[in-house]
Amino acid sequence: MRNVLKVSVAIKWRLAAVMADREIDNQTLHNLTGLHLGTISKLRNKKPSRLDTNTLDILCKALKCEPGDLLRFMPDEHDEQAVNTKHDPNSELKQGKKFTENDLPPHRQHPRSFLIVLPEVPESA
């Protein structure tokens, strides 16, 4: 069995708070990092949907902090219950459900190539 994660986004982006704690404004962070002012403004005002590890590294070095200071995992009570719910991936098989190729995701619905492994190597090889 495995845990099924059915959680809303529980990562909190704290760049604005860390900058405020250190009394650093956008211009100062720009001077320390070389990041464009527009990029800094976007990162400060809105949690990024994606964050390059190089950018995170640059921010941590400039702000003298750890990634965990900028990113916090804060699940709510409902999320914790979902994380602790056990799911048996074979439960549908145990119930006798027959699977067809159409039950697979589209990227898995194509034939696979395969390799035949011979138990012995022929003498002619």
PDB file of C-alpha atoms in Angstrom:
ATOM      1  CA  MET A   1       0.000   0.000   0.000  1.00  0.00           C
ATOM      2  CA  ARG A   2       1.043   3.566  -0.532  1.00  0.00           C
ATOM      3  CA  ASN A   3      -0.126   6.941   0.678  1.00  0.00           C
ATOM      4  CA  VAL A   4      -2.170   8.946  -1.776  1.00  0.00           C
ATOM      5  CA  LEU A   5      -1.457  12.654  -1.689  1.00  0.00           C
ATOM      6  CA  LYS A   6      -4.617  14.616  -2.350  1.00  0.00           C
ATOM      7  CA  VAL A   7      -3.499  17.960  -1.065  1.00  0.00           C
ATOM      8  CA  SER A   8      -4.027  21.526  -2.004  1.00  0.00           C
ATOM      9  CA  VAL A   9      -0.885  23.558  -2.437  1.00  0.00           C
ATOM     10  CA  ALA A  10       0.565  23.793   1.050  1.00  0.00           C
ATOM     11  CA  ILE A  11       3.840  25.504   0.189  1.00  0.00           C
ATOM     12  CA  LYS A  12       4.005  29.065   1.466  1.00  0.00           C
ATOM     13  CA  TRP A  13       6.330  31.493  -0.319  1.00  0.00           C
ATOM     14  CA  ARG A  14       7.948  33.839   2.194  1.00  0.00           C
ATOM     15  CA  LEU A  15      10.306  36.057   0.181  1.00  0.00           C
ATOM     16  CA  ALA A  16       8.503  39.266   1.187  1.00  0.00           C
ATOM     17  CA  ALA A  17       8.666  38.328   4.884  1.00  0.00           C
ATOM     18  CA  VAL A  18      12.363  37.397   4.718  1.00  0.00           C
ATOM     19  CA  MET A  19      13.177  40.628   2.888  1.00  0.00           C
ATOM     20  CA  ALA A  20      11.218  42.633   5.483  1.00  0.00           C
ATOM     21  CA  ASP A  21      13.010  40.871   8.365  1.00  0.00           C
ATOM     22  CA  ARG A  22      16.343  41.846   6.839  1.00  0.00           C
ATOM     23  CA  GLU A  23      15.157  45.331   5.845  1.00  0.00           C
ATOM     24  CA  ILE A  24      16.061  44.678   2.216  1.00  0.00           C
ATOM     25  CA  ASP A  25      14.126  46.373  -0.584  1.00  0.00           C
ATOM     26  CA  ASN A  26      13.863  45.319  -4.237  1.00  0.00           C
ATOM     27  CA  GLN A  27      16.735  47.564  -5.359  1.00  0.00           C
ATOM     28  CA  THR A  28      19.089  46.213  -2.691  1.00  0.00           C
ATOM     29  CA  LEU A  29      18.190  42.620  -3.577  1.00  0.00           C
ATOM     30  CA  HIS A  30      18.779  43.464  -7.248  1.00  0.00           C
ATOM     31  CA  ASN A  31      22.238  44.825  -6.371  1.00  0.00           C
ATOM     32  CA  LEU A  32      23.043  41.694  -4.333  1.00  0.00           C
ATOM     33  CA  THR A  33      21.766  39.143  -6.844  1.00  0.00           C
ATOM     34  CA  GLY A  34      21.849  40.661 -10.307  1.00  0.00           C
ATOM     35  CA  LEU A  35      18.252  39.526 -10.816  1.00  0.00           C
ATOM     36  CA  HIS A  36      16.092  41.933 -12.818  1.00  0.00           C
ATOM     37  CA  LEU A  37      13.950  44.282 -10.755  1.00  0.00           C
ATOM     38  CA  GLY A  38      10.830  42.966 -12.512  1.00  0.00           C
ATOM     39  CA  THR A  39      11.738  39.407 -11.552  1.00  0.00           C
ATOM     40  CA  ILE A  40      12.321  40.415  -7.947  1.00  0.00           C
ATOM     41  CA  SER A  41       9.018  42.290  -7.845  1.00  0.00           C
ATOM     42  CA  LYS A  42       7.135  39.260  -9.198  1.00  0.00           C
ATOM     43  CA  LEU A  43       8.879  36.893  -6.783  1.00  0.00           C
ATOM     44  CA  ARG A  44       8.227  39.196  -3.850  1.00  0.00           C
ATOM     45  CA  ASN A  45       4.544  39.819  -4.563  1.00  0.00           C
ATOM     46  CA  LYS A  46       3.377  36.424  -5.784  1.00  0.00           C
ATOM     47  CA  LYS A  47       4.390  32.839  -5.111  1.00  0.00           C
ATOM     48  CA  PRO A  48       6.073  31.483  -8.244  1.00  0.00           C
ATOM     49  CA  SER A  49       4.450  28.476  -9.891  1.00  0.00           C
ATOM     50  CA  ARG A  50       7.973  27.296 -10.732  1.00  0.00           C
ATOM     51  CA  LEU A  51      11.266  28.228  -9.181  1.00  0.00           C
ATOM     52  CA  ASP A  52      14.626  27.481 -10.730  1.00  0.00           C
ATOM     53  CA  THR A  53      17.093  26.034  -8.213  1.00  0.00           C
ATOM     54  CA  ASN A  54      19.741  28.517  -9.380  1.00  0.00           C
ATOM     55  CA  THR A  55      17.402  31.401  -8.541  1.00  0.00           C
ATOM     56  CA  LEU A  56      16.683  29.867  -5.141  1.00  0.00           C
ATOM     57  CA  ASP A  57      20.429  29.484  -4.556  1.00  0.00           C
ATOM     58  CA  ILE A  58      21.076  33.124  -5.513  1.00  0.00           C
ATOM     59  CA  LEU A  59      18.298  34.354  -3.208  1.00  0.00           C
ATOM     60  CA  CYS A  60      19.511  32.230  -0.291  1.00  0.00           C
ATOM     61  CA  LYS A  61      23.090  33.473  -0.655  1.00  0.00           C
ATOM     62  CA  ALA A  62      22.037  37.121  -0.917  1.00  0.00           C
ATOM     63  CA  LEU A  63      19.601  36.907   1.999  1.00  0.00           C
ATOM     64  CA  LYS A  64      21.888  34.641   4.055  1.00  0.00           C
ATOM     65  CA  CYS A  65      19.092  32.151   4.591  1.00  0.00           C
ATOM     66  CA  GLU A  66      18.154  28.541   3.948  1.00  0.00           C
ATOM     67  CA  PRO A  67      15.617  27.395   1.318  1.00  0.00           C
ATOM     68  CA  GLY A  68      13.313  26.476   4.214  1.00  0.00           C
ATOM     69  CA  ASP A  69      13.223  30.141   5.230  1.00  0.00           C
ATOM     70  CA  LEU A  70      11.756  31.052   1.842  1.00  0.00           C
ATOM     71  CA  LEU A  71       9.593  27.959   1.363  1.00  0.00           C
ATOM     72  CA  ARG A  72       7.436  26.564   4.159  1.00  0.00           C
ATOM     73  CA  PHE A  73       5.317  23.426   4.040  1.00  0.00           C
ATOM     74  CA  MET A  74       2.118  24.203   5.941  1.00  0.00           C
ATOM     75  CA  PRO A  75      -0.590  21.567   5.338  1.00  0.00           C
ATOM     76  CA  ASP A  76      -4.016  22.214   6.757  1.00  0.00           C
ATOM     77  CA  GLU A  77      -5.963  19.652   8.804  1.00  0.00           C
ATOM     78  CA  HIS A  78      -7.929  18.360   5.790  1.00  0.00           C
ATOM     79  CA  ASP A  79      -4.698  17.809   3.847  1.00  0.00           C
ATOM     80  CA  GLU A  80      -3.122  15.833   6.702  1.00  0.00           C
ATOM     81  CA  GLN A  81      -6.107  13.473   6.745  1.00  0.00           C
ATOM     82  CA  ALA A  82      -5.760  12.887   2.999  1.00  0.00           C
ATOM     83  CA  VAL A  83      -2.031  12.204   3.315  1.00  0.00           C
ATOM     84  CA  ASN A  84      -2.660   9.603   6.001  1.00  0.00           C
ATOM     85  CA  THR A  85      -5.322   7.791   3.953  1.00  0.00           C
ATOM     86  CA  LYS A  86      -4.036   4.442   2.756  1.00  0.00           C
ATOM     87  CA  HIS A  87      -4.745   3.322  -0.794  1.00  0.00           C
ATOM     88  CA  ASP A  88      -4.214  -0.184  -2.099  1.00  0.00           C
ATOM     89  CA  PRO A  89      -3.217   0.112  -5.790  1.00  0.00           C
ATOM     90  CA  ASN A  90      -4.432  -3.464  -6.367  1.00  0.00           C
ATOM     91  CA  SER A  91      -7.885  -2.944  -4.827  1.00  0.00           C
ATOM     92  CA  GLU A  92      -9.599  -2.787  -8.225  1.00  0.00           C
ATOM     93  CA  LEU A  93      -7.832  -5.968  -9.312  1.00  0.00           C
ATOM     94  CA  LYS A  94      -8.940  -7.724  -6.133  1.00  0.00           C
ATOM     95  CA  GLN A  95     -12.534  -6.755  -6.935  1.00  0.00           C
ATOM     96  CA  GLY A  96     -12.245  -8.596 -10.244  1.00  0.00           C
ATOM     97  CA  LYS A  97     -12.166  -5.544 -12.511  1.00  0.00           C
ATOM     98  CA  LYS A  98     -10.816  -6.353 -15.950  1.00  0.00           C
ATOM     99  CA  PHE A  99      -8.453  -3.781 -17.377  1.00  0.00           C
ATOM    100  CA  THR A 100      -8.057  -3.049 -21.059  1.00  0.00           C
ATOM    101  CA  GLU A 101      -5.557  -0.947 -22.945  1.00  0.00           C
ATOM    102  CA  ASN A 102      -8.147   1.880 -22.962  1.00  0.00           C
ATOM    103  CA  ASP A 103      -7.876   2.076 -19.150  1.00  0.00           C
ATOM    104  CA  LEU A 104      -4.264   3.195 -19.498  1.00  0.00           C
ATOM    105  CA  PRO A 105      -3.264   6.846 -19.792  1.00  0.00           C
ATOM    106  CA  PRO A 106      -2.788   7.950 -23.437  1.00  0.00           C
ATOM    107  CA  HIS A 107       1.007   7.929 -23.201  1.00  0.00           C
ATOM    108  CA  ARG A 108       0.879   4.256 -22.151  1.00  0.00           C
ATOM    109  CA  GLN A 109      -1.515   3.054 -24.878  1.00  0.00           C
ATOM    110  CA  HIS A 110       1.098   2.261 -27.492  1.00  0.00           C
ATOM    111  CA  PRO A 111       2.737  -1.111 -28.056  1.00  0.00           C
ATOM    112  CA  ARG A 112       6.015  -1.652 -26.299  1.00  0.00           C
ATOM    113  CA  SER A 113       9.091  -3.202 -27.807  1.00  0.00           C
ATOM    114  CA  PHE A 114      10.616  -6.080 -25.915  1.00  0.00           C
ATOM    115  CA  LEU A 115      13.774  -8.107 -25.691  1.00  0.00           C
ATOM    116  CA  ILE A 116      13.880 -11.886 -25.568  1.00  0.00           C
ATOM    117  CA  VAL A 117      16.411 -13.174 -23.074  1.00  0.00           C
ATOM    118  CA  LEU A 118      17.866 -16.588 -23.835  1.00  0.00           C
ATOM    119  CA  PRO A 119      18.782 -18.703 -20.824  1.00  0.00           C
ATOM    120  CA  GLU A 120      21.872 -20.099 -22.566  1.00  0.00           C
ATOM    121  CA  VAL A 121      24.293 -18.647 -25.075  1.00  0.00           C
ATOM    122  CA  PRO A 122      24.439 -20.759 -28.259  1.00  0.00           C
ATOM    123  CA  GLU A 123      27.846 -22.200 -29.155  1.00  0.00           C
ATOM    124  CA  SER A 124      27.702 -20.412 -32.507  1.00  0.00           C
ATOM    125  CA  ALA A 125      27.853 -17.037 -30.771  1.00  0.00           C
TER     126      ALA A 125
END
